[in-house]
Amino acid sequence: MTAPAPAPAPGPAPTPDSAPPAQPGTKALIALILAVLSYSLVQTMLVPTLGILQAELHTSAAGASWAVLSSTLLASAVLTPLISRLGDSHGKRRVLLITLALHLLGNLGACAAWNVGSLIAFRALQGVSLALLPLSLGLIREALPPHRVAFGLGLTSGLVGGAAGAGLLVGGLIVDHASWRWLFVAGSALVLLALAAVARYVPESRSTAPAPLDPAGAALLGLALVCLLLGLTQGPAWGWTSGRVGALAGGFVLCSAAFLWWEHRVPHPLIDPALLLGRPMAGAHVGAFLLGATQFVFYVLVPKLAELPAGLPARAARLVDYGFGASVTVAGLILIPGTLLGLPASSAVGRVEGRLGPRAPLALGLAVSAAGGAVTALFHAREWQAVLGYAVIGTGFGFAMAALPKLIHDVAPPHAIATANGINTVARTVGGAVGSQLAAAVLASRTITGTALPAGSGFTLAFWIATGIAAAGAVYALTGGRAPGERKSSREFTGSRKVSTGREMKEKEKEEEMS
């Protein structure tokens, strides 16, 4: 009789405190979140410096505004579609690393800026940082397993909205206790950390579609966006009915029409028109625009309301019977509960979509923001009322911000995911520019008699307008065209122009099979 084989030696018993293995792609997700935060935090950190920069750099209010907001806004809107397209063509990780390096260079230069002109130039260079969002969202789709993509998209997008309040708080703390230059030191440290993490943990893109650049399309799109955003940012100073604003509006219409005409005819367009005007994609872009407009009304007005009448001369302060007299830091703290509540809301988008359908998360987010806006419009006489109202608003923002990249993920082909997200990001940015100017225009139209100080009714009216925009967006998300989750066939995206050779046709078919 054969002797039984000896049993294998038992392995070492697991220790009770041994950590479970990390989820696949977790390190890559953390690296991409750092990249997105290096953009979103730096933008709002600078808002408290407007008055300080005007005094220290001996410039006008307009010059300080260009250094803090306008230069970055214009550069980011023009560069983001181009950088996103380069990511889809030549590898999103590679382009992400280059973009982070340029962002770091802009931060270091701004830290050492010697006058307002140099600061505006370095802030314009930092405009490349807006492209970090679409590039990172595109890489999440590839770095995470399919069952974690919705979570990763939701968390990353939610952090973009959440970082706005945190940035104001951090910026206020630094400005209250140190030089404004330390804002760029802190920003540089965060960008450097993100650069190292992306280089170490994020894999290179699998889905690319190499194609030559479309310089004419990029120039036409850039001119259209410059005309639009320059008109919006300079409208209050020049006058909305001035000839210069009218000329810019006409330039925007002409350049946009020329851009669309060209993109329908060029063999390798900068942006496939289906990614811009296709019915489900256009719905996501309209939602992004309305969300951006709503967000920036509250981003501008809630801190402004909290700070009044602080900083006003004694005689003027006696005329203001509203506001909390808060510092910049305290004004940022008012936004923090809404910021924190938006994060779990953003991570729940996948579950809401699974139960209620693909349109539900965006509609729900905008509806919740509209409810919070109504509460704020009715009750904003005390600090706790502003905190409560913005807590509801911020929760809605978390849902809506996370819903947008999920809609793009559902309808865009893999080889164009960064481009589609880039267009969506620019749409939200343009909406933000409209929202901020709308808030300023409403306050300017409602002033205390005999002064330029905003009246309390101006805040109430602006809050109601933002509430109406969010409510209209919620209705549009539910009723506007085909459900975003109904994926367009690849033919609708790649068939808008004839494929000229059999080789190109085979490449397209191969891409469709991979997707």
PDB file of C-alpha atoms in Angstrom, residues 300-461:
ATOM      1  CA  VAL A 300     -19.447  85.488  -5.035  1.00  0.00           C
ATOM      2  CA  LEU A 301     -22.390  86.613  -2.916  1.00  0.00           C
ATOM      3  CA  VAL A 302     -22.337  84.436   0.213  1.00  0.00           C
ATOM      4  CA  PRO A 303     -18.811  85.526   1.291  1.00  0.00           C
ATOM      5  CA  LYS A 304     -19.564  89.139   0.279  1.00  0.00           C
ATOM      6  CA  LEU A 305     -22.729  89.137   2.384  1.00  0.00           C
ATOM      7  CA  ALA A 306     -20.832  87.630   5.322  1.00  0.00           C
ATOM      8  CA  GLU A 307     -18.090  90.276   5.204  1.00  0.00           C
ATOM      9  CA  LEU A 308     -20.350  93.340   5.058  1.00  0.00           C
ATOM     10  CA  PRO A 309     -20.163  95.851   6.691  1.00  0.00           C
ATOM     11  CA  ALA A 310     -16.597  94.924   7.699  1.00  0.00           C
ATOM     12  CA  GLY A 311     -14.032  97.108   5.945  1.00  0.00           C
ATOM     13  CA  LEU A 312     -16.441  99.981   5.273  1.00  0.00           C
ATOM     14  CA  PRO A 313     -15.899 103.475   6.722  1.00  0.00           C
ATOM     15  CA  ALA A 314     -17.902 104.089   9.891  1.00  0.00           C
ATOM     16  CA  ARG A 315     -20.398 106.380   8.163  1.00  0.00           C
ATOM     17  CA  ALA A 316     -20.973 103.937   5.331  1.00  0.00           C
ATOM     18  CA  ALA A 317     -21.189 100.979   7.702  1.00  0.00           C
ATOM     19  CA  ARG A 318     -24.122 102.633   9.512  1.00  0.00           C
ATOM     20  CA  LEU A 319     -26.083 102.573   6.243  1.00  0.00           C
ATOM     21  CA  VAL A 320     -25.715  98.801   5.893  1.00  0.00           C
ATOM     22  CA  ASP A 321     -28.252  97.003   8.057  1.00  0.00           C
ATOM     23  CA  TYR A 322     -27.336  93.502   6.878  1.00  0.00           C
ATOM     24  CA  GLY A 323     -24.260  91.290   6.756  1.00  0.00           C
ATOM     25  CA  PHE A 324     -22.308  89.682   9.574  1.00  0.00           C
ATOM     26  CA  GLY A 325     -19.146  91.806   9.700  1.00  0.00           C
ATOM     27  CA  ALA A 326     -17.056  88.628   9.261  1.00  0.00           C
ATOM     28  CA  SER A 327     -13.401  88.350   8.293  1.00  0.00           C
ATOM     29  CA  VAL A 328     -12.327  86.576   5.105  1.00  0.00           C
ATOM     30  CA  THR A 329     -11.533  83.466   7.161  1.00  0.00           C
ATOM     31  CA  VAL A 330     -14.946  83.378   8.827  1.00  0.00           C
ATOM     32  CA  ALA A 331     -16.628  83.953   5.461  1.00  0.00           C
ATOM     33  CA  GLY A 332     -14.833  80.863   4.174  1.00  0.00           C
ATOM     34  CA  LEU A 333     -15.959  78.888   7.216  1.00  0.00           C
ATOM     35  CA  ILE A 334     -19.598  79.551   6.284  1.00  0.00           C
ATOM     36  CA  LEU A 335     -19.055  77.515   3.102  1.00  0.00           C
ATOM     37  CA  ILE A 336     -17.325  74.571   4.791  1.00  0.00           C
ATOM     38  CA  PRO A 337     -20.435  72.565   5.901  1.00  0.00           C
ATOM     39  CA  GLY A 338     -21.793  72.687   2.359  1.00  0.00           C
ATOM     40  CA  THR A 339     -18.395  71.641   1.054  1.00  0.00           C
ATOM     41  CA  LEU A 340     -18.231  68.647   3.391  1.00  0.00           C
ATOM     42  CA  LEU A 341     -21.805  67.540   2.663  1.00  0.00           C
ATOM     43  CA  GLY A 342     -21.131  67.676  -1.077  1.00  0.00           C
ATOM     44  CA  LEU A 343     -18.482  64.944  -0.865  1.00  0.00           C
ATOM     45  CA  PRO A 344     -20.698  62.026   0.267  1.00  0.00           C
ATOM     46  CA  ALA A 345     -23.376  63.266  -2.122  1.00  0.00           C
ATOM     47  CA  SER A 346     -20.933  63.059  -5.036  1.00  0.00           C
ATOM     48  CA  SER A 347     -19.913  59.509  -4.166  1.00  0.00           C
ATOM     49  CA  ALA A 348     -23.580  58.396  -4.255  1.00  0.00           C
ATOM     50  CA  VAL A 349     -24.139  59.335  -7.908  1.00  0.00           C
ATOM     51  CA  GLY A 350     -23.639  55.793  -9.194  1.00  0.00           C
ATOM     52  CA  ARG A 351     -26.264  54.369  -6.834  1.00  0.00           C
ATOM     53  CA  VAL A 352     -28.764  57.117  -7.668  1.00  0.00           C
ATOM     54  CA  GLU A 353     -28.260  56.542 -11.382  1.00  0.00           C
ATOM     55  CA  GLY A 354     -28.725  52.797 -10.954  1.00  0.00           C
ATOM     56  CA  ARG A 355     -32.071  53.269  -9.211  1.00  0.00           C
ATOM     57  CA  LEU A 356     -33.549  56.340 -10.907  1.00  0.00           C
ATOM     58  CA  GLY A 357     -31.932  56.483 -14.332  1.00  0.00           C
ATOM     59  CA  PRO A 358     -29.092  58.370 -16.024  1.00  0.00           C
ATOM     60  CA  ARG A 359     -30.736  61.803 -15.908  1.00  0.00           C
ATOM     61  CA  ALA A 360     -31.565  61.664 -12.216  1.00  0.00           C
ATOM     62  CA  PRO A 361     -28.252  62.681 -10.528  1.00  0.00           C
ATOM     63  CA  LEU A 362     -27.860  65.968 -12.433  1.00  0.00           C
ATOM     64  CA  ALA A 363     -31.553  66.809 -12.045  1.00  0.00           C
ATOM     65  CA  LEU A 364     -31.480  65.903  -8.355  1.00  0.00           C
ATOM     66  CA  GLY A 365     -28.343  67.949  -7.716  1.00  0.00           C
ATOM     67  CA  LEU A 366     -29.720  71.058  -9.386  1.00  0.00           C
ATOM     68  CA  ALA A 367     -33.097  70.629  -7.666  1.00  0.00           C
ATOM     69  CA  VAL A 368     -31.449  70.359  -4.240  1.00  0.00           C
ATOM     70  CA  SER A 369     -29.344  73.450  -5.009  1.00  0.00           C
ATOM     71  CA  ALA A 370     -32.516  75.298  -6.035  1.00  0.00           C
ATOM     72  CA  ALA A 371     -34.159  74.337  -2.726  1.00  0.00           C
ATOM     73  CA  GLY A 372     -31.119  75.601  -0.810  1.00  0.00           C
ATOM     74  CA  GLY A 373     -31.119  78.778  -2.884  1.00  0.00           C
ATOM     75  CA  ALA A 374     -34.760  79.424  -2.003  1.00  0.00           C
ATOM     76  CA  VAL A 375     -33.974  78.960   1.691  1.00  0.00           C
ATOM     77  CA  THR A 376     -31.052  81.389   1.393  1.00  0.00           C
ATOM     78  CA  ALA A 377     -33.146  83.959  -0.491  1.00  0.00           C
ATOM     79  CA  LEU A 378     -35.798  83.863   2.228  1.00  0.00           C
ATOM     80  CA  PHE A 379     -33.537  83.670   5.279  1.00  0.00           C
ATOM     81  CA  HIS A 380     -30.038  85.198   5.318  1.00  0.00           C
ATOM     82  CA  ALA A 381     -30.139  87.662   8.192  1.00  0.00           C
ATOM     83  CA  ARG A 382     -28.060  85.494  10.568  1.00  0.00           C
ATOM     84  CA  GLU A 383     -24.877  83.467  10.226  1.00  0.00           C
ATOM     85  CA  TRP A 384     -26.581  80.168  11.024  1.00  0.00           C
ATOM     86  CA  GLN A 385     -29.144  80.796   8.296  1.00  0.00           C
ATOM     87  CA  ALA A 386     -26.410  81.321   5.704  1.00  0.00           C
ATOM     88  CA  VAL A 387     -24.619  78.178   6.918  1.00  0.00           C
ATOM     89  CA  LEU A 388     -27.810  76.112   6.702  1.00  0.00           C
ATOM     90  CA  GLY A 389     -28.793  77.436   3.294  1.00  0.00           C
ATOM     91  CA  TYR A 390     -25.361  76.841   1.792  1.00  0.00           C
ATOM     92  CA  ALA A 391     -25.200  73.376   3.354  1.00  0.00           C
ATOM     93  CA  VAL A 392     -28.205  72.411   1.214  1.00  0.00           C
ATOM     94  CA  ILE A 393     -26.793  74.216  -1.819  1.00  0.00           C
ATOM     95  CA  GLY A 394     -23.401  72.517  -1.454  1.00  0.00           C
ATOM     96  CA  THR A 395     -25.022  69.094  -1.200  1.00  0.00           C
ATOM     97  CA  GLY A 396     -26.734  69.719  -4.522  1.00  0.00           C
ATOM     98  CA  PHE A 397     -23.503  70.937  -6.073  1.00  0.00           C
ATOM     99  CA  GLY A 398     -21.836  67.679  -5.024  1.00  0.00           C
ATOM    100  CA  PHE A 399     -24.465  65.599  -6.826  1.00  0.00           C
ATOM    101  CA  ALA A 400     -24.437  67.760  -9.955  1.00  0.00           C
ATOM    102  CA  MET A 401     -20.638  68.044 -10.233  1.00  0.00           C
ATOM    103  CA  ALA A 402     -20.270  64.276 -10.016  1.00  0.00           C
ATOM    104  CA  ALA A 403     -23.124  63.668 -12.457  1.00  0.00           C
ATOM    105  CA  LEU A 404     -21.493  65.557 -15.336  1.00  0.00           C
ATOM    106  CA  PRO A 405     -18.403  63.339 -15.922  1.00  0.00           C
ATOM    107  CA  LYS A 406     -20.618  60.269 -15.517  1.00  0.00           C
ATOM    108  CA  LEU A 407     -22.838  61.545 -18.338  1.00  0.00           C
ATOM    109  CA  ILE A 408     -19.749  62.135 -20.479  1.00  0.00           C
ATOM    110  CA  HIS A 409     -18.443  58.660 -19.596  1.00  0.00           C
ATOM    111  CA  ASP A 410     -21.749  57.131 -20.725  1.00  0.00           C
ATOM    112  CA  VAL A 411     -21.878  58.741 -24.168  1.00  0.00           C
ATOM    113  CA  ALA A 412     -18.316  59.574 -25.294  1.00  0.00           C
ATOM    114  CA  PRO A 413     -16.113  57.048 -27.111  1.00  0.00           C
ATOM    115  CA  PRO A 414     -12.965  56.027 -25.201  1.00  0.00           C
ATOM    116  CA  HIS A 415     -10.588  57.710 -27.654  1.00  0.00           C
ATOM    117  CA  ALA A 416     -12.276  61.118 -27.123  1.00  0.00           C
ATOM    118  CA  ILE A 417     -13.059  61.063 -23.401  1.00  0.00           C
ATOM    119  CA  ALA A 418     -10.627  63.835 -22.394  1.00  0.00           C
ATOM    120  CA  THR A 419     -11.774  66.067 -25.264  1.00  0.00           C
ATOM    121  CA  ALA A 420     -15.432  65.628 -24.274  1.00  0.00           C
ATOM    122  CA  ASN A 421     -14.671  66.342 -20.623  1.00  0.00           C
ATOM    123  CA  GLY A 422     -12.615  69.363 -21.675  1.00  0.00           C
ATOM    124  CA  ILE A 423     -15.570  70.863 -23.560  1.00  0.00           C
ATOM    125  CA  ASN A 424     -17.808  70.195 -20.571  1.00  0.00           C
ATOM    126  CA  THR A 425     -15.316  71.865 -18.224  1.00  0.00           C
ATOM    127  CA  VAL A 426     -15.131  74.946 -20.444  1.00  0.00           C
ATOM    128  CA  ALA A 427     -18.941  75.089 -20.553  1.00  0.00           C
ATOM    129  CA  ARG A 428     -19.035  75.182 -16.745  1.00  0.00           C
ATOM    130  CA  THR A 429     -16.253  77.802 -16.708  1.00  0.00           C
ATOM    131  CA  VAL A 430     -18.171  80.048 -19.109  1.00  0.00           C
ATOM    132  CA  GLY A 431     -21.271  79.541 -16.963  1.00  0.00           C
ATOM    133  CA  GLY A 432     -19.233  80.612 -13.954  1.00  0.00           C
ATOM    134  CA  ALA A 433     -18.152  83.798 -15.729  1.00  0.00           C
ATOM    135  CA  VAL A 434     -21.783  84.558 -16.575  1.00  0.00           C
ATOM    136  CA  GLY A 435     -22.888  83.819 -12.995  1.00  0.00           C
ATOM    137  CA  SER A 436     -20.263  86.040 -11.385  1.00  0.00           C
ATOM    138  CA  GLN A 437     -21.055  88.964 -13.694  1.00  0.00           C
ATOM    139  CA  LEU A 438     -24.769  88.431 -13.175  1.00  0.00           C
ATOM    140  CA  ALA A 439     -24.305  88.606  -9.400  1.00  0.00           C
ATOM    141  CA  ALA A 440     -22.251  91.797  -9.695  1.00  0.00           C
ATOM    142  CA  ALA A 441     -24.770  93.385 -12.079  1.00  0.00           C
ATOM    143  CA  VAL A 442     -27.711  92.666  -9.767  1.00  0.00           C
ATOM    144  CA  LEU A 443     -25.910  94.196  -6.781  1.00  0.00           C
ATOM    145  CA  ALA A 444     -24.952  97.245  -8.872  1.00  0.00           C
ATOM    146  CA  SER A 445     -28.592  97.708  -9.879  1.00  0.00           C
ATOM    147  CA  ARG A 446     -29.842  97.686  -6.257  1.00  0.00           C
ATOM    148  CA  THR A 447     -27.924 100.205  -4.171  1.00  0.00           C
ATOM    149  CA  ILE A 448     -28.614 102.283  -1.063  1.00  0.00           C
ATOM    150  CA  THR A 449     -29.951 105.656  -2.111  1.00  0.00           C
ATOM    151  CA  GLY A 450     -27.173 108.195  -2.613  1.00  0.00           C
ATOM    152  CA  THR A 451     -24.376 105.604  -2.390  1.00  0.00           C
ATOM    153  CA  ALA A 452     -22.762 102.832  -4.423  1.00  0.00           C
ATOM    154  CA  LEU A 453     -23.278 100.330  -1.586  1.00  0.00           C
ATOM    155  CA  PRO A 454     -25.403  97.262  -2.441  1.00  0.00           C
ATOM    156  CA  ALA A 455     -28.840  97.184  -0.847  1.00  0.00           C
ATOM    157  CA  GLY A 456     -30.056  94.112   0.992  1.00  0.00           C
ATOM    158  CA  SER A 457     -32.730  93.581  -1.671  1.00  0.00           C
ATOM    159  CA  GLY A 458     -29.941  93.100  -4.225  1.00  0.00           C
ATOM    160  CA  PHE A 459     -28.701  89.993  -2.423  1.00  0.00           C
ATOM    161  CA  THR A 460     -32.236  88.648  -2.154  1.00  0.00           C
ATOM    162  CA  LEU A 461     -32.919  89.186  -5.867  1.00  0.00           C
TER     163      LEU A 461
END
